Coordinates of N, CA and C in Angstrom, one line a residue:
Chain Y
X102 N 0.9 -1.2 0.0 CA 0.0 0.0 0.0 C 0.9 1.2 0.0
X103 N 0.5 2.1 -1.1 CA 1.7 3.0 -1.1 C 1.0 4.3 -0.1
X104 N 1.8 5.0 0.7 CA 1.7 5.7 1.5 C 2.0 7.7 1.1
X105 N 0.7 8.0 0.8 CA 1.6 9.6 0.6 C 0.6 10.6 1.5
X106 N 1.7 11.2 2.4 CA 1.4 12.2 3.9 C 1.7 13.2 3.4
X107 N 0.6 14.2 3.8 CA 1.1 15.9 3.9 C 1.0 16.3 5.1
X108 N 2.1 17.4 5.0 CA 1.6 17.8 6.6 C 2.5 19.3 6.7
X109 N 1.4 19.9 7.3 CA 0.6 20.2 8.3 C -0.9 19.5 7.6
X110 N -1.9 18.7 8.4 CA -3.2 18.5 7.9 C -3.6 20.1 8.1
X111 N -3.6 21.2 8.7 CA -4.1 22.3 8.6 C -3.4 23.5 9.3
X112 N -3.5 24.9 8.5 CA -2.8 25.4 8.4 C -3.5 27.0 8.4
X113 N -3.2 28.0 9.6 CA -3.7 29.4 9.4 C -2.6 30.3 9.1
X114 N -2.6 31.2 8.5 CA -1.8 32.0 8.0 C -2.6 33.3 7.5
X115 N -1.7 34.1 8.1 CA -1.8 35.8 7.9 C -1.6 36.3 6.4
X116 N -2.9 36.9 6.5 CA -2.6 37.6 4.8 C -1.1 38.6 4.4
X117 N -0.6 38.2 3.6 CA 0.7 39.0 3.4 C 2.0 37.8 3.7
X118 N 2.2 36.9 4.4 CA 2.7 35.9 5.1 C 3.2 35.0 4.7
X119 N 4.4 34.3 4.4 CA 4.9 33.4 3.4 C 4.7 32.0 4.0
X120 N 4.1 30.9 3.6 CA 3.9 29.8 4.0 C 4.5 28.7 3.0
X121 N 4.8 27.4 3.8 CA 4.9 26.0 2.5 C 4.5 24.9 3.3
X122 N 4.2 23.9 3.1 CA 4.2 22.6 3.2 C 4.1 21.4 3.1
X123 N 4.3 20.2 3.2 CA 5.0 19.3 2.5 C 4.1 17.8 2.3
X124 N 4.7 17.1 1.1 CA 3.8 15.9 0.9 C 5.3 15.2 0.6
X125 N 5.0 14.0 1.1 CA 5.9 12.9 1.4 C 5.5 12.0 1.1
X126 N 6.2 11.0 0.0 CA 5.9 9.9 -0.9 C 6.7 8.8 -0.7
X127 N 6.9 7.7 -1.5 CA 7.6 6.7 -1.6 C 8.5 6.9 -2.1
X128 N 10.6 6.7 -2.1 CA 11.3 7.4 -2.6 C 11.8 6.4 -4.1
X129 N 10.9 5.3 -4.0 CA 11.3 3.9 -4.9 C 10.2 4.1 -5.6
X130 N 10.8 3.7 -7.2 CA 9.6 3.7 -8.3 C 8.4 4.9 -8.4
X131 N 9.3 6.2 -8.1 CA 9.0 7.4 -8.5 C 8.7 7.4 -9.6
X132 N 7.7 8.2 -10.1 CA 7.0 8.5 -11.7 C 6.6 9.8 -12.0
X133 N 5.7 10.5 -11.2 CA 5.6 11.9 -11.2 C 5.0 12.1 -9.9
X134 N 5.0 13.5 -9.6 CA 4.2 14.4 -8.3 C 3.3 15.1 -9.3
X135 N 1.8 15.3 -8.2 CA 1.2 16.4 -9.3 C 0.8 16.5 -7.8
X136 N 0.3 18.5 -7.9 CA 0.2 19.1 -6.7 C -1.6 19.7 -7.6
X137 N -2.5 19.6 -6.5 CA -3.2 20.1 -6.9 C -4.5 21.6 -5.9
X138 N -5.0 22.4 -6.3 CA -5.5 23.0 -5.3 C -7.1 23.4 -5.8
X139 N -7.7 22.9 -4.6 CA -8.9 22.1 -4.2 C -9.8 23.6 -3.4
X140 N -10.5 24.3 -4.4 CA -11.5 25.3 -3.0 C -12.6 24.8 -3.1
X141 N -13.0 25.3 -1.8 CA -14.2 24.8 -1.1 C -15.4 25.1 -2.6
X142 N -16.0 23.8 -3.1 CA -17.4 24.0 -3.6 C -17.2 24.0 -5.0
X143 N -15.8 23.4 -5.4 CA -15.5 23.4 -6.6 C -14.6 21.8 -6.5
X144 N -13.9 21.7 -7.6 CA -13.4 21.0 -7.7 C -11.7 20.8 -7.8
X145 N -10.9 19.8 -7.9 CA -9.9 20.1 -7.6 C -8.7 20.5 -9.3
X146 N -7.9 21.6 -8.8 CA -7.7 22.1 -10.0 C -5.8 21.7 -10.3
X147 N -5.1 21.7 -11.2 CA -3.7 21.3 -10.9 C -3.0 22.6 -11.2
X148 N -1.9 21.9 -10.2 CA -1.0 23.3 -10.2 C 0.5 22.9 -11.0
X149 N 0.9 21.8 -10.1 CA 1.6 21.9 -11.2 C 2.0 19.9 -11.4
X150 N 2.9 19.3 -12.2 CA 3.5 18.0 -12.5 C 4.7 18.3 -12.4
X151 N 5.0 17.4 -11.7 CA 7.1 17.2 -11.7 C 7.1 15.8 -11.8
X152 N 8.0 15.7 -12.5 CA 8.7 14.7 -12.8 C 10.5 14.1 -12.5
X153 N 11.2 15.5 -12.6 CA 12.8 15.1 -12.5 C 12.9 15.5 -11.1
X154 N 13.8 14.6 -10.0 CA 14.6 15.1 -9.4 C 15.2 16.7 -9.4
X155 N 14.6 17.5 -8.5 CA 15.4 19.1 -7.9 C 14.2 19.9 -8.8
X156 N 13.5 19.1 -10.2 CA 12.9 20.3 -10.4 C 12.4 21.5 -9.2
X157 N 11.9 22.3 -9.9 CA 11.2 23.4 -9.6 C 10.4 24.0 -10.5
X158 N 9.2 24.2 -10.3 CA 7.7 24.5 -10.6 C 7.3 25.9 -10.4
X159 N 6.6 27.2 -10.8 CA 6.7 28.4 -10.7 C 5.2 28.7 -11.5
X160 N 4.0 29.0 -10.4 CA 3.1 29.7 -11.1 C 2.9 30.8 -10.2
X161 N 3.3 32.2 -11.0 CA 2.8 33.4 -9.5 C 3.5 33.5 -8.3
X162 N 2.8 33.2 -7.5 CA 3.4 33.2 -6.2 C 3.6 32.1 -5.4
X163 N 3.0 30.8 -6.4 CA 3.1 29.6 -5.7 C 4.7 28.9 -6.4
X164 N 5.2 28.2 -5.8 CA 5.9 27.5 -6.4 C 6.1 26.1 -5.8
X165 N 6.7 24.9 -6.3 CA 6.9 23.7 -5.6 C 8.5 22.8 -6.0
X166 N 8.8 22.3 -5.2 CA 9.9 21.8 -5.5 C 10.1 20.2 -5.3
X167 N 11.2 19.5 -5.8 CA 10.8 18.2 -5.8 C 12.5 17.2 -5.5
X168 N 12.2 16.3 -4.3 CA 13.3 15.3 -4.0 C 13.2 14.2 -4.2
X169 N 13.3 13.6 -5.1 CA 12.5 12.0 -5.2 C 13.2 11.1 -4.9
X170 N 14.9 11.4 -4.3 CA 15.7 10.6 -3.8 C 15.2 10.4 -2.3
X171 N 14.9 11.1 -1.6 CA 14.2 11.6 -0.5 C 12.7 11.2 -0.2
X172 N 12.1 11.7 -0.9 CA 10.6 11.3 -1.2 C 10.0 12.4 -0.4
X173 N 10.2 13.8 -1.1 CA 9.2 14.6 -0.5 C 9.3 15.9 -1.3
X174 N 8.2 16.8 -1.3 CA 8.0 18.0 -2.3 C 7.3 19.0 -1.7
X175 N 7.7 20.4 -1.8 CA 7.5 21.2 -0.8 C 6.4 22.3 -1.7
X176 N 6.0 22.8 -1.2 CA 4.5 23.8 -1.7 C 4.9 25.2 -1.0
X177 N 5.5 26.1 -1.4 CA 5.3 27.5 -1.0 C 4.6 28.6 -1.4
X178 N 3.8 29.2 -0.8 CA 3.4 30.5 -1.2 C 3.7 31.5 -0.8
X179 N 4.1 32.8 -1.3 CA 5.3 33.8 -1.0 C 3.3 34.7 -1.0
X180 N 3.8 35.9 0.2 CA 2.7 36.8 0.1 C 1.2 36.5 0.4
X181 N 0.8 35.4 1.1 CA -0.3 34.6 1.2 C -1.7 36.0 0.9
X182 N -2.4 35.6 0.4 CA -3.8 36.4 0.2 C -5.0 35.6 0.2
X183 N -6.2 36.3 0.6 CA -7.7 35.5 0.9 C -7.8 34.7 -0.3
X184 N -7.3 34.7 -1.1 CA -8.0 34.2 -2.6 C -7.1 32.5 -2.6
X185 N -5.5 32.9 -1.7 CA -5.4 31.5 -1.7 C -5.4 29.8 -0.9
X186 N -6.7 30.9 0.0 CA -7.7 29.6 1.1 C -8.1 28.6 0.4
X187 N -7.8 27.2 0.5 CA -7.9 26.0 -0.3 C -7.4 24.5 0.1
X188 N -7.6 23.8 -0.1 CA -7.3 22.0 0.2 C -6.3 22.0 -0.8
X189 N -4.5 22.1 -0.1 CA -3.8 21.7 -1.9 C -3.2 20.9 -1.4
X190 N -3.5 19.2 -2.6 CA -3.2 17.6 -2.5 C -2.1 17.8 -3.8
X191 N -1.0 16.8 -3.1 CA -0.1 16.3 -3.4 C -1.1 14.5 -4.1
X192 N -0.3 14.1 -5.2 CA -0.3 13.1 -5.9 C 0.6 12.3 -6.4
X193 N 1.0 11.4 -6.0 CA 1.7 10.6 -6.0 C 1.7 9.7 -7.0
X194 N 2.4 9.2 -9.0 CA 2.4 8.5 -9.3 C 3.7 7.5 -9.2
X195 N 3.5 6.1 -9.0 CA 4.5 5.6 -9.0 C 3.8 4.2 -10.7
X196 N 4.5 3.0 -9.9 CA 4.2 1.4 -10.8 C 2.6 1.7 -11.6
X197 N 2.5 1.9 -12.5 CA 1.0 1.6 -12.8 C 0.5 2.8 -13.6
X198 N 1.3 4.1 -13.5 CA 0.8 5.5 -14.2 C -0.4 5.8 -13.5
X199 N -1.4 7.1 -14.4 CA -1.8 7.7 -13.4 C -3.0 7.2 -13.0
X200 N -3.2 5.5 -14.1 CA -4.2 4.5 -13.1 C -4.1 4.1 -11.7
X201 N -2.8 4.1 -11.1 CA -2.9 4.2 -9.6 C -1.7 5.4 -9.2
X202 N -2.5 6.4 -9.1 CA -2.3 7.9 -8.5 C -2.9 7.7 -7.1
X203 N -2.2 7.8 -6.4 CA -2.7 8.0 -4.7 C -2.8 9.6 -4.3
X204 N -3.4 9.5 -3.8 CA -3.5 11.3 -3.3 C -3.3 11.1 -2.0
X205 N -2.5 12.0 -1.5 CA -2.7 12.8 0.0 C -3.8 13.4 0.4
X206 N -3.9 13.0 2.0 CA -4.9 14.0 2.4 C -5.0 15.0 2.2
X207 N -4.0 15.6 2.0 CA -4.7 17.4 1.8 C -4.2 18.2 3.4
X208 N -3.7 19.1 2.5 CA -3.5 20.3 3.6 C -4.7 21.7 3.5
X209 N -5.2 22.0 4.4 CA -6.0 22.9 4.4 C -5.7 24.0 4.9
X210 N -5.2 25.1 3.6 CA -5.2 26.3 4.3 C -5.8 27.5 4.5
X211 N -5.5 28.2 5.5 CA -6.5 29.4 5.5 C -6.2 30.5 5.6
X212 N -6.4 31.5 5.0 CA -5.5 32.5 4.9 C -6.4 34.0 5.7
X213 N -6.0 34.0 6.9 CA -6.6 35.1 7.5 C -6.5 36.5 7.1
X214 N -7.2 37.4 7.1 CA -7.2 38.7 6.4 C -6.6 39.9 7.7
Chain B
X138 N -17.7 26.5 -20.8 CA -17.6 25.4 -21.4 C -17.3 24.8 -20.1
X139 N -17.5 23.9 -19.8 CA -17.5 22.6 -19.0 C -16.7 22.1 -19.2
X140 N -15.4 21.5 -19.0 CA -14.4 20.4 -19.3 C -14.8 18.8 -19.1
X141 N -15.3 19.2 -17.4 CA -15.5 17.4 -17.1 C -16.4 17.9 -16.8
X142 N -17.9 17.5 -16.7 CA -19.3 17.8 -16.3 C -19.7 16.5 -15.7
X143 N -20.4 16.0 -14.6 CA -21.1 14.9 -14.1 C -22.4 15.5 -13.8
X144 N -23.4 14.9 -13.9 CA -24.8 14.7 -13.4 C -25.3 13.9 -12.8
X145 N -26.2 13.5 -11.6 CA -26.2 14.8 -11.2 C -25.4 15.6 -10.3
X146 N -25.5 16.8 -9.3 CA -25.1 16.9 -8.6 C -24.9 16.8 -7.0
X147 N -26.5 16.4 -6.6 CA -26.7 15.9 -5.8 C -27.9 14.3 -5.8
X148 N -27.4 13.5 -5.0 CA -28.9 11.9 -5.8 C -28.8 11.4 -4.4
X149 N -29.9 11.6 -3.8 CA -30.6 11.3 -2.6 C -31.2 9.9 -2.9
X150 N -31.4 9.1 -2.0 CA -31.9 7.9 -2.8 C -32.0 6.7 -1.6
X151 N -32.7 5.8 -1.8 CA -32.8 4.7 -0.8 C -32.0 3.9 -0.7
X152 N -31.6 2.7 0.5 CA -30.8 1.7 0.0 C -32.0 0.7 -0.3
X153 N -30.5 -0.3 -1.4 CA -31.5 -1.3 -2.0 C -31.7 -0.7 -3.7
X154 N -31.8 0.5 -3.6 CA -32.0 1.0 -5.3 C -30.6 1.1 -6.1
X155 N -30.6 1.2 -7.8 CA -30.2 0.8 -8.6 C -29.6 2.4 -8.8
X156 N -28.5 2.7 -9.1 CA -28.1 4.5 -9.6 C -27.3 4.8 -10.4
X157 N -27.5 5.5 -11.1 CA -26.6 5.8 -12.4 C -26.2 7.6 -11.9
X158 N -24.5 7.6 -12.1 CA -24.1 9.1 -11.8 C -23.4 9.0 -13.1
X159 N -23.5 10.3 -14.2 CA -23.2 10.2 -15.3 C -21.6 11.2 -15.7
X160 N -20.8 11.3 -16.4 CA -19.6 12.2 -16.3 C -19.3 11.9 -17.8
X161 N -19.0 12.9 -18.5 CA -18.5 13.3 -19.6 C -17.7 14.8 -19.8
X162 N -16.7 14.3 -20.7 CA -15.5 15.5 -20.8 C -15.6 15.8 -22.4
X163 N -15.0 17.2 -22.9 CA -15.1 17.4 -24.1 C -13.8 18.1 -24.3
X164 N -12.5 17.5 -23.3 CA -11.2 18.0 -23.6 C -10.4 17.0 -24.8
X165 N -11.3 16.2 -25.0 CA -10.8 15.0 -25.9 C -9.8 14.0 -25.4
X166 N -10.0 13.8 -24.1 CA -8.7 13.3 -23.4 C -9.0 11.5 -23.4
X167 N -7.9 10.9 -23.3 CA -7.5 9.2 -23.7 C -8.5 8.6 -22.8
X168 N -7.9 9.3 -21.0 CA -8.3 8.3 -20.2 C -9.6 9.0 -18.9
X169 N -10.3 8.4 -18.7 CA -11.3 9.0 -17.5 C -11.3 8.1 -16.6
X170 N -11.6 8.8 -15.1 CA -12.2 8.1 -13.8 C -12.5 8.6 -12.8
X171 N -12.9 7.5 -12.1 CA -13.7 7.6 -10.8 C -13.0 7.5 -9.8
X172 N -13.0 8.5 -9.1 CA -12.8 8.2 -7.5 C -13.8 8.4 -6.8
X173 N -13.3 8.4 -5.4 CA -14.5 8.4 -4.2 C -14.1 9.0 -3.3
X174 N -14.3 10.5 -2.7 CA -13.9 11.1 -1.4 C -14.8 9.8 -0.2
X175 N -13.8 9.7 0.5 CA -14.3 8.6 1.3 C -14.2 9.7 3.1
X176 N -14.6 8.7 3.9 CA -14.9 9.5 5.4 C -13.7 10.4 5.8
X177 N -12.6 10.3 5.3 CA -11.1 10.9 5.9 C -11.1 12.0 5.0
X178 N -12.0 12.1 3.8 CA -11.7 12.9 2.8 C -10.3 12.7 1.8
X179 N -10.2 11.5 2.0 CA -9.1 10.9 0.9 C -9.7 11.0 -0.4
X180 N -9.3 11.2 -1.8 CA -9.4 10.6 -3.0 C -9.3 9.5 -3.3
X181 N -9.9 8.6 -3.1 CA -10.1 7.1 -3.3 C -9.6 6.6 -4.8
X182 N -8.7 6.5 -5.8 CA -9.8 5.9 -7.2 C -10.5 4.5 -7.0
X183 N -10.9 4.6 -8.2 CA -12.0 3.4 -8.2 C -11.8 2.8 -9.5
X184 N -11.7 3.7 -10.7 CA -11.7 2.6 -12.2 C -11.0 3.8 -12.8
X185 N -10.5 3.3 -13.7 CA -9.8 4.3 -14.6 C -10.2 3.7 -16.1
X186 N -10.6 3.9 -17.4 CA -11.0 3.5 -18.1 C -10.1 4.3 -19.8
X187 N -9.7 3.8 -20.2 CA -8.3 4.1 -21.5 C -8.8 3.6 -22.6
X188 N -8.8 3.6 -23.8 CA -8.8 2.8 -25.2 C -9.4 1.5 -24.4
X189 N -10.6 1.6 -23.8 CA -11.6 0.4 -23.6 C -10.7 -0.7 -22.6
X190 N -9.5 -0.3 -21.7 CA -9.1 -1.1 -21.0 C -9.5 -0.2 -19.7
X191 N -10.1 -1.0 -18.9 CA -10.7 -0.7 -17.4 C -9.8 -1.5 -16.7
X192 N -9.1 -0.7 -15.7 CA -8.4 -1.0 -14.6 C -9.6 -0.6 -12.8
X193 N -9.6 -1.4 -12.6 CA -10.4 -1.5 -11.6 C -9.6 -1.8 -10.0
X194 N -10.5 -0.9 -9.1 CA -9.2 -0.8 -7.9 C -10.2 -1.8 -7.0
X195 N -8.9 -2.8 -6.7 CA -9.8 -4.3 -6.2 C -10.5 -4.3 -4.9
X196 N -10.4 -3.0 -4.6 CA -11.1 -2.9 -3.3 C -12.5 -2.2 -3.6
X197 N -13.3 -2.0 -4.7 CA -14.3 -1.6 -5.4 C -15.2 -3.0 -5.1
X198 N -16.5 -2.9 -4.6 CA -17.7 -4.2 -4.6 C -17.5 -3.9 -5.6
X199 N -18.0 -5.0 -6.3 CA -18.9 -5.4 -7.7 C -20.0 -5.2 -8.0
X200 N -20.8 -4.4 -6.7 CA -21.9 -3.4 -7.1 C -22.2 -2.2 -8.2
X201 N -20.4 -1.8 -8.3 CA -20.0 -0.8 -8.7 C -19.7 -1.0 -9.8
X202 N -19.9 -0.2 -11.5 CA -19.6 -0.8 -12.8 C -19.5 0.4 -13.3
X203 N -18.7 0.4 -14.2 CA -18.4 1.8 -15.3 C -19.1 1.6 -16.5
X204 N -19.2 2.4 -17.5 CA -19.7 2.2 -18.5 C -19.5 3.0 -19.4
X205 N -18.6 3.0 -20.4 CA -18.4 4.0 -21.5 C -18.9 3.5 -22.9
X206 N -19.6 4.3 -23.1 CA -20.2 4.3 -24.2 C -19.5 4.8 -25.5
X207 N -18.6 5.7 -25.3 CA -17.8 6.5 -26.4 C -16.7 7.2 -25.1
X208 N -15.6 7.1 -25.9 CA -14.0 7.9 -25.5 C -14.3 9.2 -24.3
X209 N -15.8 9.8 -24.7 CA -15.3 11.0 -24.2 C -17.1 10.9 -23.1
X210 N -17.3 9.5 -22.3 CA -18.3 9.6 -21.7 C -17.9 8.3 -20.6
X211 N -18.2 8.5 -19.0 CA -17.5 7.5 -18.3 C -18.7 7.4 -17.2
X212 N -19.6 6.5 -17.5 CA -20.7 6.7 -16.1 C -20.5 5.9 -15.5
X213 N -20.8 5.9 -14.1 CA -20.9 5.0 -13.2 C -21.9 4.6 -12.5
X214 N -22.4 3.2 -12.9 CA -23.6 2.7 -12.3 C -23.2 1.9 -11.0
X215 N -24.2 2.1 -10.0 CA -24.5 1.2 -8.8 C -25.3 0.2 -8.4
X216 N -25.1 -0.5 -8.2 CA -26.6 -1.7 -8.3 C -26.6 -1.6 -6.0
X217 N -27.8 -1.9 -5.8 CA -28.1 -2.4 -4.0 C -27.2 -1.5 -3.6
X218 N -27.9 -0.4 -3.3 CA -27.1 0.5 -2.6 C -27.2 0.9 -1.2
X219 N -25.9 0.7 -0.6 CA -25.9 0.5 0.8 C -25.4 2.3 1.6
X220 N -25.8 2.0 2.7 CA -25.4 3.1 3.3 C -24.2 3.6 3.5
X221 N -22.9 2.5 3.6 CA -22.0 3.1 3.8 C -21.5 3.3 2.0
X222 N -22.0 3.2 0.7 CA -21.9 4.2 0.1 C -22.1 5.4 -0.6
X223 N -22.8 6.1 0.3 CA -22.4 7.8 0.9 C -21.2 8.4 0.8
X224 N -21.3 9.2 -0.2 CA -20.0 9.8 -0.1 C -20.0 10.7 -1.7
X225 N -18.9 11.0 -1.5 CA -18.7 12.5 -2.7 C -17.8 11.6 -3.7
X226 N -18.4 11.4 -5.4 CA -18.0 10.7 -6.0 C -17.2 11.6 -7.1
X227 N -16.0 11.9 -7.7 CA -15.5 12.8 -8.4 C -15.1 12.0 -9.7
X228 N -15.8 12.6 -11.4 CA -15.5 11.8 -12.2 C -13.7 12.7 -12.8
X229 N -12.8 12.1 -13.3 CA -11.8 13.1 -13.9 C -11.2 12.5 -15.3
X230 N -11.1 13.5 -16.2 CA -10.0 12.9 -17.3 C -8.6 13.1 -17.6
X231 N -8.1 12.6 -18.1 CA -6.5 13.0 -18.3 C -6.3 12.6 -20.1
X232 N -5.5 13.3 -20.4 CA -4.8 13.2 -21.7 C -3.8 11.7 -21.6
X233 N -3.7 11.2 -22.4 CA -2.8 9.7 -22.6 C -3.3 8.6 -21.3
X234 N -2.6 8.0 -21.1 CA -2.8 7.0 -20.6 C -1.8 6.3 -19.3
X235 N -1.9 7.2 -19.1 CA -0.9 7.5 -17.4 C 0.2 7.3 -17.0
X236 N 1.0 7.5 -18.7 CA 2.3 7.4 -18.4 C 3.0 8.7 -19.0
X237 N 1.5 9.7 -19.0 CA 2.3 11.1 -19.6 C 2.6 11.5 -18.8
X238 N 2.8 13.0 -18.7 CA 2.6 13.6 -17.6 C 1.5 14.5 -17.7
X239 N 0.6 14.9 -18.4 CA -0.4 15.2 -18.0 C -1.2 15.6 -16.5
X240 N -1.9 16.6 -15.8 CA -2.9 16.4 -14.9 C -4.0 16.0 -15.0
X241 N -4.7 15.7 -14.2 CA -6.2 15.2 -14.3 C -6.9 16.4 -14.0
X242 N -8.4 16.3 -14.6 CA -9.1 17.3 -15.2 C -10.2 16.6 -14.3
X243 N -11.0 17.3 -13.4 CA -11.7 16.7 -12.4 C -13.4 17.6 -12.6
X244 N -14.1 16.9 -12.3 CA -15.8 17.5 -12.8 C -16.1 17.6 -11.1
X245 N -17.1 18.4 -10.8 CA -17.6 18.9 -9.9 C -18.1 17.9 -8.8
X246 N -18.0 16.8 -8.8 CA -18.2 16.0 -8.1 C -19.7 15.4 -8.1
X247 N -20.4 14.3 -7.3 CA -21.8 14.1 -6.6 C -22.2 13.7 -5.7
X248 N -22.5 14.1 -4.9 CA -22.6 13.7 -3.2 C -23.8 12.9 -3.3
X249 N -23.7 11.6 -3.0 CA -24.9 10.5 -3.1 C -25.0 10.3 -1.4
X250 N -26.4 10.4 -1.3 CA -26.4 10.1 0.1 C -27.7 8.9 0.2
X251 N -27.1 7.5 0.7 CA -27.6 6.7 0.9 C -28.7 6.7 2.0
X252 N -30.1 6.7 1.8 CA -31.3 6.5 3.6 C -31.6 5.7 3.7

């Protein structure tokens, strides 16, 4: 059973405020990470796919980075604002592509004003 | 435009009855599926369905069946429906066949609540 943890499960943070954190995978028979962000009453949207070792990922103010020797990938947002309150899941492909994609729980963040 | 649309959005219903929750995409994408927000709020999957190969996650009853009709349509029927399957069912598609890199393209979900 493949195992992928995020953590903090939840997370408040001050508008303006730089935050990140982390989803943790299996570091064997790596295939891709896909990070995705989830608001309330919609559906879950992607942010970004990595694939190589050290990448780095860059949309705006979010960015993510990736250790696959390690087995873990970090989610930062630089400047946190109300608009980026949301559930953002880490995904884990390994053996099987993205027919067995495991998702993390989800970190839930909230971005206080 | 809709990308992944499922109907309905909410299906209230008895146990014991027969249900069909329906999901179609018009991004043209290879592969679609089903997962299951289950009690922890995990993403469950459940079937993934490619060029008419269904991969099925073996911890799915067999109450549970997919059904594509055409590339760009993936429903999910339920037969004796029980209480503990309640829960938020989310259809998604992806481009290739899960060894791109592609993301998955996820429809709005259906909250079935079993009485």
């Amino acid at each position: 059973i493949l195992n992928v943890e995020q953590s903090p499960q939840s997370l408040h943070v001050q508008e303006g405020d730089s935050t990140n954190f982390t989803c943790s995978f299996p570091s064997s028979n790596f295939y891709a990470l896909h990070w995705y962000r989830w608001e309330t009453a919609k559906s879950p949207e992607a942010l970004f796919v990595m694939t190589l070792n050290g990448d780095e990922k860059k949309k705006g103010r979010i960015s993510a980075t990736l250790n696959t020797k390690e087995g873990y990938s970090y989610l930062y947002i630089k400047g946190s604002q109300p608009e980026d309150s949301a559930t953002y899941l880490c995904a884990f492909i390994g053996p099987g592509g993205a027919q067995k994609l495991v998702f993390g729980q989800g970190t839930r963040l909230t971005i206080n004003p | 435009d809709t990308a992944v649309s499922q109907t309905p959005k909410y299906l209230v219903t008895q146990m014991g009855n027969d249900k069909s929750i329906k999901c179609e995409q018009n991004l043209g994408h290879d592969t679609m599926y089903w997962y299951k927000q289950d009690s922890k709020k995990f993403l469950k999957i459940m079937f993934s369905y490619n060029n008419k190969e269904l991969i099925i996650n073996e911890t799915v009853p067999n109450r549970f069946s997919p059904k594509s009709p055409d590339k760009a349509h993936l429903n999910l029927h339920i037969n004796s429906l029980e209480l503990g399957d309640s829960a938020v069912y989310f259809c998604a598609s992806s481009q290739g066949g899960g060894w791109d890199n592609s993301p998955l393209h996820f429809g709005n979900g259906t909250r079935l609540t079993v009485t």
